[in-house]
CSV table of C-alpha atoms and ligand atoms in Angstrom, one decimal:
chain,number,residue,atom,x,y,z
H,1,UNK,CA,0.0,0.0,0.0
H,2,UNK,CA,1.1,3.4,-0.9
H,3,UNK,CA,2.3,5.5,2.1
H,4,UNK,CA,-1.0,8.0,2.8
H,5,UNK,CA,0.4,10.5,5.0
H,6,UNK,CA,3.8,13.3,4.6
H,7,UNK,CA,6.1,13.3,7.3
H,8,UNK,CA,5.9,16.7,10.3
H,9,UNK,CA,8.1,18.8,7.5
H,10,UNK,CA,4.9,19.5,5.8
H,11,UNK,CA,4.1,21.6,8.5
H,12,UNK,CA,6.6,24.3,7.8
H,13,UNK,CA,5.1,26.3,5.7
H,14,UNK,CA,1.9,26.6,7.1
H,15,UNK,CA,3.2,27.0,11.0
H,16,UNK,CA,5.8,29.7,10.4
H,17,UNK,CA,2.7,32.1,9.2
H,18,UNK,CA,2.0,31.3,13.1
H,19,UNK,CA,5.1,31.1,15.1
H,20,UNK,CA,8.3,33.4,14.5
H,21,UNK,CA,10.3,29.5,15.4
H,22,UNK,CA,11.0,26.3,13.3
H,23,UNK,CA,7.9,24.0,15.4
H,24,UNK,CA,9.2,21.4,12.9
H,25,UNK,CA,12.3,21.7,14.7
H,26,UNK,CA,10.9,21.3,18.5
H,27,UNK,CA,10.3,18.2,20.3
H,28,UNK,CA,7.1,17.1,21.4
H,29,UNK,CA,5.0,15.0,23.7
H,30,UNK,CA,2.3,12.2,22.9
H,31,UNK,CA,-0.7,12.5,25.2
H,32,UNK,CA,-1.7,9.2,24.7
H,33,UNK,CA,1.6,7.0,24.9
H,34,UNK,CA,4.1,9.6,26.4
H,35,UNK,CA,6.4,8.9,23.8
H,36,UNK,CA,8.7,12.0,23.5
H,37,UNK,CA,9.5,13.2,19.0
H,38,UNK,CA,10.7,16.0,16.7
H,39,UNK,CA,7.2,17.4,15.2
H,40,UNK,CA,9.5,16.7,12.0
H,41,UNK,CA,8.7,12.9,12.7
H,42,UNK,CA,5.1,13.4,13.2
H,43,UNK,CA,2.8,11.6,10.6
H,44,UNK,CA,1.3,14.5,8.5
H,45,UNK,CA,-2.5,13.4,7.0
H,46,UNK,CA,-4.6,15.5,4.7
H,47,UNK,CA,-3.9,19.3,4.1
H,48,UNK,CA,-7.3,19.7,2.2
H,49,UNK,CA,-10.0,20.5,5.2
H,50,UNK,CA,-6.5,21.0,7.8
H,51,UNK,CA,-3.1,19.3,8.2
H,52,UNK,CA,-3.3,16.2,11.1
H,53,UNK,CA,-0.6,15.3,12.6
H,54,UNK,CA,-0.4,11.8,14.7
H,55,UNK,CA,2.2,10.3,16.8
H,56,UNK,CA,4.5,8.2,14.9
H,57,UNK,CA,4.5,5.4,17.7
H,58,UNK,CA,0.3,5.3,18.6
H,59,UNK,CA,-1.2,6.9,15.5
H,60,UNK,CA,-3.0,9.7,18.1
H,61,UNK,CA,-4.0,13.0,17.0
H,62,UNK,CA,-0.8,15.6,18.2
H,63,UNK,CA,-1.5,18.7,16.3
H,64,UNK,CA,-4.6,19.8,14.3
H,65,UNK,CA,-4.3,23.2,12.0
H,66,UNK,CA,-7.4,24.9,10.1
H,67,UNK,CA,-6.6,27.2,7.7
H,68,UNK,CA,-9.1,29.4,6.4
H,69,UNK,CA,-9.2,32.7,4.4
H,70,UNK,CA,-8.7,35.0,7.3
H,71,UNK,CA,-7.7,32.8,10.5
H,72,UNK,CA,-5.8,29.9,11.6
H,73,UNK,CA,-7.2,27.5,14.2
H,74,UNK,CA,-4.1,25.3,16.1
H,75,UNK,CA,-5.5,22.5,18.3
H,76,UNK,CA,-2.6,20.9,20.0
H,77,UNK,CA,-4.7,18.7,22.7
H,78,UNK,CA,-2.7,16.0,21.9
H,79,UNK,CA,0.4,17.7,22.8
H,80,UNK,CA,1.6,16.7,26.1
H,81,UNK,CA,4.4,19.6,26.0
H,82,UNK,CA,6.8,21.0,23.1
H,83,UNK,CA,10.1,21.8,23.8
H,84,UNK,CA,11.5,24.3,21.4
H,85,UNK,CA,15.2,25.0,20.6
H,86,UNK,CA,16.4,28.3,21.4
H,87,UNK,CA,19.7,29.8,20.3
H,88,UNK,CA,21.3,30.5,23.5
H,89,UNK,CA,21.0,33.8,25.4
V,1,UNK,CA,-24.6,24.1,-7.6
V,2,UNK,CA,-23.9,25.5,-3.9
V,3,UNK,CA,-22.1,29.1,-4.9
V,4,UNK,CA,-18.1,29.2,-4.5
V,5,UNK,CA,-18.6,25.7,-5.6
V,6,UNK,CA,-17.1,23.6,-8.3
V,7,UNK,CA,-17.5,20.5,-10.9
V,8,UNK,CA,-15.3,17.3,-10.4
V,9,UNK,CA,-15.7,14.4,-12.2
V,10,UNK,CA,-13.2,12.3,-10.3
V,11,UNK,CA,-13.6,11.4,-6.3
V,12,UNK,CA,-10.7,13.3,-4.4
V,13,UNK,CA,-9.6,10.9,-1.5
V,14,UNK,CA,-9.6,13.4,1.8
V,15,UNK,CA,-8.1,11.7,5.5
V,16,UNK,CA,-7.4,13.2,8.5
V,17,UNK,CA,-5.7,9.6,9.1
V,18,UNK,CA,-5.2,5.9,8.4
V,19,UNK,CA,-8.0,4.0,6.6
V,20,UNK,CA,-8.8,1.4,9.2
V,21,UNK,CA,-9.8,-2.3,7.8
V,22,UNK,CA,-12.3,-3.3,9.3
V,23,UNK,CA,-13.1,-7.5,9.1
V,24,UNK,CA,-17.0,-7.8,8.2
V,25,UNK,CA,-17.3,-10.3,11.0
V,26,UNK,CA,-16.4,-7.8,13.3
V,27,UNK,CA,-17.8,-4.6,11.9
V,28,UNK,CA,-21.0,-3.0,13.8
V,29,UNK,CA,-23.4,-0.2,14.0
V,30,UNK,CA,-24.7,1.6,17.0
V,31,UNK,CA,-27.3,3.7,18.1
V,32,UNK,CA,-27.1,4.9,21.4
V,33,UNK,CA,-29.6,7.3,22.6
V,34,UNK,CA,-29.2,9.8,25.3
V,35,UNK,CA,-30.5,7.2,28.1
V,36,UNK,CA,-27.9,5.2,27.2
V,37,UNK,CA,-30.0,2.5,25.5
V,38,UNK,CA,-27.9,1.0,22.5
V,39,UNK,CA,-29.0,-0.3,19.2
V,40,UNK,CA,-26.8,-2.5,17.5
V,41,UNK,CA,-26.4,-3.8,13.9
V,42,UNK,CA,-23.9,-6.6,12.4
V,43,UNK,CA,-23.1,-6.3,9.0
V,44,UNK,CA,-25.2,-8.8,8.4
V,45,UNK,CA,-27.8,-7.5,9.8
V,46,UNK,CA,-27.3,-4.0,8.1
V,47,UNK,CA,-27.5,-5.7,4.7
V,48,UNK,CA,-31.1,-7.3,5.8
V,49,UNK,CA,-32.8,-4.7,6.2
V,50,UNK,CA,-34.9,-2.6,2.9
V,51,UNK,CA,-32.2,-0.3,0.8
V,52,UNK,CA,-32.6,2.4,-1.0
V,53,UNK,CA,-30.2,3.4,-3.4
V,54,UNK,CA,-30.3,7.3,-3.5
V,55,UNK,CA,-28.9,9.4,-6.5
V,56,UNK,CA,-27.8,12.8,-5.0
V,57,UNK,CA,-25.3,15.7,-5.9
V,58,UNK,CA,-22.5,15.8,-2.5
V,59,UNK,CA,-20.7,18.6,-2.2
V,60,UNK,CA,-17.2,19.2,0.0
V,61,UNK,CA,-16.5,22.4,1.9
V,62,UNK,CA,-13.1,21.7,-0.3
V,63,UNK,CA,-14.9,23.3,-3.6
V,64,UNK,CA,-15.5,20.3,-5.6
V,65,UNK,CA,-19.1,18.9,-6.0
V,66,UNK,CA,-19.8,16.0,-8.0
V,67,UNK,CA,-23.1,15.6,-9.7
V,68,UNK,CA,-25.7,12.4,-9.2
V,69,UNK,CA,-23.6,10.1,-7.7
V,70,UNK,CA,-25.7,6.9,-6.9
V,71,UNK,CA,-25.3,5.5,-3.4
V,72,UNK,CA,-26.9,2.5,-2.1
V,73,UNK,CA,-27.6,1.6,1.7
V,74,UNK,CA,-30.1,2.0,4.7
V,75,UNK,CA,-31.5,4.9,5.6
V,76,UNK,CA,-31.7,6.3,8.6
V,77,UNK,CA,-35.2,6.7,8.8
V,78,UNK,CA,-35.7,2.9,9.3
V,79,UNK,CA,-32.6,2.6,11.5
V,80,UNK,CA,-34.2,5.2,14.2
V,81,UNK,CA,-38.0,3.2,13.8
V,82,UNK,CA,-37.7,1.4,16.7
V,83,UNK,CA,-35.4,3.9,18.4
V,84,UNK,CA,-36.9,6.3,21.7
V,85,UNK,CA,-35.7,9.1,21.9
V,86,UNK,CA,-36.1,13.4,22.9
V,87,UNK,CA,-32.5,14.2,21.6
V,88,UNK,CA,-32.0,16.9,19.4
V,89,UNK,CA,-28.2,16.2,18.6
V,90,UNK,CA,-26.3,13.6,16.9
V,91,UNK,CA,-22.9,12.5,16.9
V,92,UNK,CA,-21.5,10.6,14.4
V,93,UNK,CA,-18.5,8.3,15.3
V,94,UNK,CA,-16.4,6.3,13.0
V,95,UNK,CA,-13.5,3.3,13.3
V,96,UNK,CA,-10.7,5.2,13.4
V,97,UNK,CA,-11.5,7.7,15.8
V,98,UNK,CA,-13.3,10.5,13.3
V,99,UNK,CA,-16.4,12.6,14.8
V,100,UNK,CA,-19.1,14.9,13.5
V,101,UNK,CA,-21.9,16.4,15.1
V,102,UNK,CA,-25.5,17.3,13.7
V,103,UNK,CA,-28.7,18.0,14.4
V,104,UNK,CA,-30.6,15.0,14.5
V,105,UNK,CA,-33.4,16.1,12.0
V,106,UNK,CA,-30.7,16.5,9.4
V,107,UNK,CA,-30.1,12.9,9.4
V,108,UNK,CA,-34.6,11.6,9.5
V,109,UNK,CA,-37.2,12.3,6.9
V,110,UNK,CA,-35.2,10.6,3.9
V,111,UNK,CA,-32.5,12.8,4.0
V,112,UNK,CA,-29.6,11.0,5.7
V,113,UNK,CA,-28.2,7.2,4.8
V,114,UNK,CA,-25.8,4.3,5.8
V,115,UNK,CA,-24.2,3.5,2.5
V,116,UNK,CA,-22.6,0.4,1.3
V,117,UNK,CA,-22.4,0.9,-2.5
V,118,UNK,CA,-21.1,3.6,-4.6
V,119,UNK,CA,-22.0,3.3,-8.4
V,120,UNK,CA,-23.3,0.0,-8.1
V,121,UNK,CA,-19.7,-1.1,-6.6
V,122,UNK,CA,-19.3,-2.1,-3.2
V,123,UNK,CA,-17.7,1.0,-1.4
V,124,UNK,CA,-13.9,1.1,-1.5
V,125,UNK,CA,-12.0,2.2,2.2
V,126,UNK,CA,-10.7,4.8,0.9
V,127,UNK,CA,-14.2,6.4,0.6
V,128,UNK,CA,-15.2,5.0,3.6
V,129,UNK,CA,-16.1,1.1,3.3
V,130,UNK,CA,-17.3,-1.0,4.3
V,131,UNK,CA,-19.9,1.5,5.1
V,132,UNK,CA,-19.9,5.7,5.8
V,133,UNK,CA,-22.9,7.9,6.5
V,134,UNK,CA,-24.4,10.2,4.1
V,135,UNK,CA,-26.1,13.2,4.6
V,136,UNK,CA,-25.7,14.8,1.3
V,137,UNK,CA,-27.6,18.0,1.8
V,138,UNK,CA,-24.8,19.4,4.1
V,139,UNK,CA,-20.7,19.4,3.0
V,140,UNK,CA,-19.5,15.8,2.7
V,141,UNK,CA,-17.0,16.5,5.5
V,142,UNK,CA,-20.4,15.8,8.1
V,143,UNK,CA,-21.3,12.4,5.8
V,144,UNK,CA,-18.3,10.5,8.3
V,145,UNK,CA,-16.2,7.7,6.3
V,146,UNK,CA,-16.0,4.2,8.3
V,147,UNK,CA,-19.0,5.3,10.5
V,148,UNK,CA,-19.4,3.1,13.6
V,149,UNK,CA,-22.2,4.5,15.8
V,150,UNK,CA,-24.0,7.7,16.1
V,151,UNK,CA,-24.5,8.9,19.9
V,152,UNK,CA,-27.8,10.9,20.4
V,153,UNK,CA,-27.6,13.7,23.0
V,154,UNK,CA,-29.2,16.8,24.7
V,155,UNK,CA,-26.3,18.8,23.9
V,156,UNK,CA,-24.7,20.2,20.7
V,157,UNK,CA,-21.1,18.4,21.1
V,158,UNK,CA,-18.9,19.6,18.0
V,159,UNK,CA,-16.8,17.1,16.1
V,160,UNK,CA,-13.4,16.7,15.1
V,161,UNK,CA,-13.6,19.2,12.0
V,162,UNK,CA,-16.1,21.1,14.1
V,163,UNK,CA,-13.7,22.0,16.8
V,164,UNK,CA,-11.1,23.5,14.8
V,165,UNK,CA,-13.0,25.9,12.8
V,166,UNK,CA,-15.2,24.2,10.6
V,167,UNK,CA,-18.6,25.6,10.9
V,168,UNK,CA,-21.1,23.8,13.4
V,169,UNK,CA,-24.1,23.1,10.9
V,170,UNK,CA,-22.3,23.3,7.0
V,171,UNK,CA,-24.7,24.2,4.8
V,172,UNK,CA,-23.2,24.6,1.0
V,173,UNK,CA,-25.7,26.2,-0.4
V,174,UNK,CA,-25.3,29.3,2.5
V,175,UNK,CA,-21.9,28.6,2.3
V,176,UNK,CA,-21.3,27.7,6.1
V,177,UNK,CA,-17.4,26.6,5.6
V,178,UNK,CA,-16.0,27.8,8.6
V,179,UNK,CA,-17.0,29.3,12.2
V,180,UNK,CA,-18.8,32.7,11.6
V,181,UNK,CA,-20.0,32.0,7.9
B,1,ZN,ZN1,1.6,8.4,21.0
């Protein structure tokens, strides 16, 4: 079968309209299974309706993002915690 | 054809995740209503009761519509005979975790189905098989692929497209896309 989902890279483009940081380059945790992963790893699904991102190790939902002419919507629920490189100060 | 909207003649394959396979012998349907009563159906049992097979235009919040697709599969209408109930609400669940919420007169009177059959084939997984609900008259997002059950409630509980911006109700012809349309 035919892989149906990109990997957390996809979400570059559209988080960076968001977020003045890389998020693809942050760490995150699974709510569901704990387990700890760049957002880079995530499994990215769809893009069409929103881009759904799900924990490489338990499938669960980790980050949701709407799009729409005039707003954003970011549901990240499933997001125990990210932690996001800083260059040092 | 719903404004903003327009014509495909293919069938675009959205996911917000993996298609689940579902084995036959261990597929079901349930209705619970808000008393906590449950309805169930096996697959066997779905494909004994009367079908219909409905020819309706389906249109996504996406922009494509596609013209007189042909459906076959229950409708709700004799699913919800024998079910009591003073719910106003639906939620539709689906293997796989996917949600969507309605109200639960958009799905009764004919206009809402559990489908089995897409142009007289039986309905691939990537559309939703072995079975997905459809509720053509509002965008496709709310007719949930791989539907498993469809919680009645009290309360307007928003599904999984709902709760990130997606309007509540989705009416294409007012063009109810996202939250505030
Ligand atoms: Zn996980």
């Amino acid at each position: 079968m035919t892989q149906d989902y990109q990997d957390g890279n996809a979400l570059a483009g559209p988080l960076a309209e968001l977020f003045a940081v890389d998020v693809t380059a942050a760490t995150g945790r699974c709510v569901s299974c704990g387990d700890t992963g760049r957002v880079a790893d995530l499994r990215v699904y769809g893009h069409e309706l929103g881009w759904v991102a799900r924990c490489p190790s338990c499938d669960h939902v980790m980050l949701r993002l709407v799009r729409s002419p005039d707003a954003a919507w970011l549901d990240l629920q499933g997001t125990l915690s990210l932690r996001v490189p800083l260059p040092p100060s | 054809m719903p404004p903003g909207q327009y014509l495909t003649e293919d069938f675009p394959v959205l996911s917000a995740g993996p298609t689940p396979n579902i084995p036959l012998d261990r597929w079901e349907f349930v209705i619970a209503s808000e008393d906590g009563r449950e309805y169930r159906w096996t697959w066997d049992e779905l494909l004994e009761l009367p079908a219909e097979e409905p020819t309706v235009d389906i249109h996504c919040v996406t922009k494509w519509s596609k013209l007189e697709t042909t459906w076959r599969g229950v409708s709700l209408d004799v699913l919800m005979e024998d079910v009591e109930t003073t719910a106003d609400f639906a939620l539709a669940h689906s293997y796989g975790g996917y949600t969507t919420n309605l109200p639960l007169e958009d799905l009764l009177d004919g206009k809402a189905w559990i489908v089995y059959e897409f142009e007289g084939s039986e309905l691939a997984p990537q559309h939703g098989g072995p079975a997905r609900l459809l509720v053509p008259h509002l965008y496709f997002w709310k007719s949930a692929k791989w539907v498993r059950g469809i919680q009645l409630q009290e309360f307007d509980e928003l599904g999984f497209w709902e709760s990130v911006g997606y309007h509540d109700y989705g009416d294409p012809w007012r063009e109810q896309r996202y939250q505030g349309d």
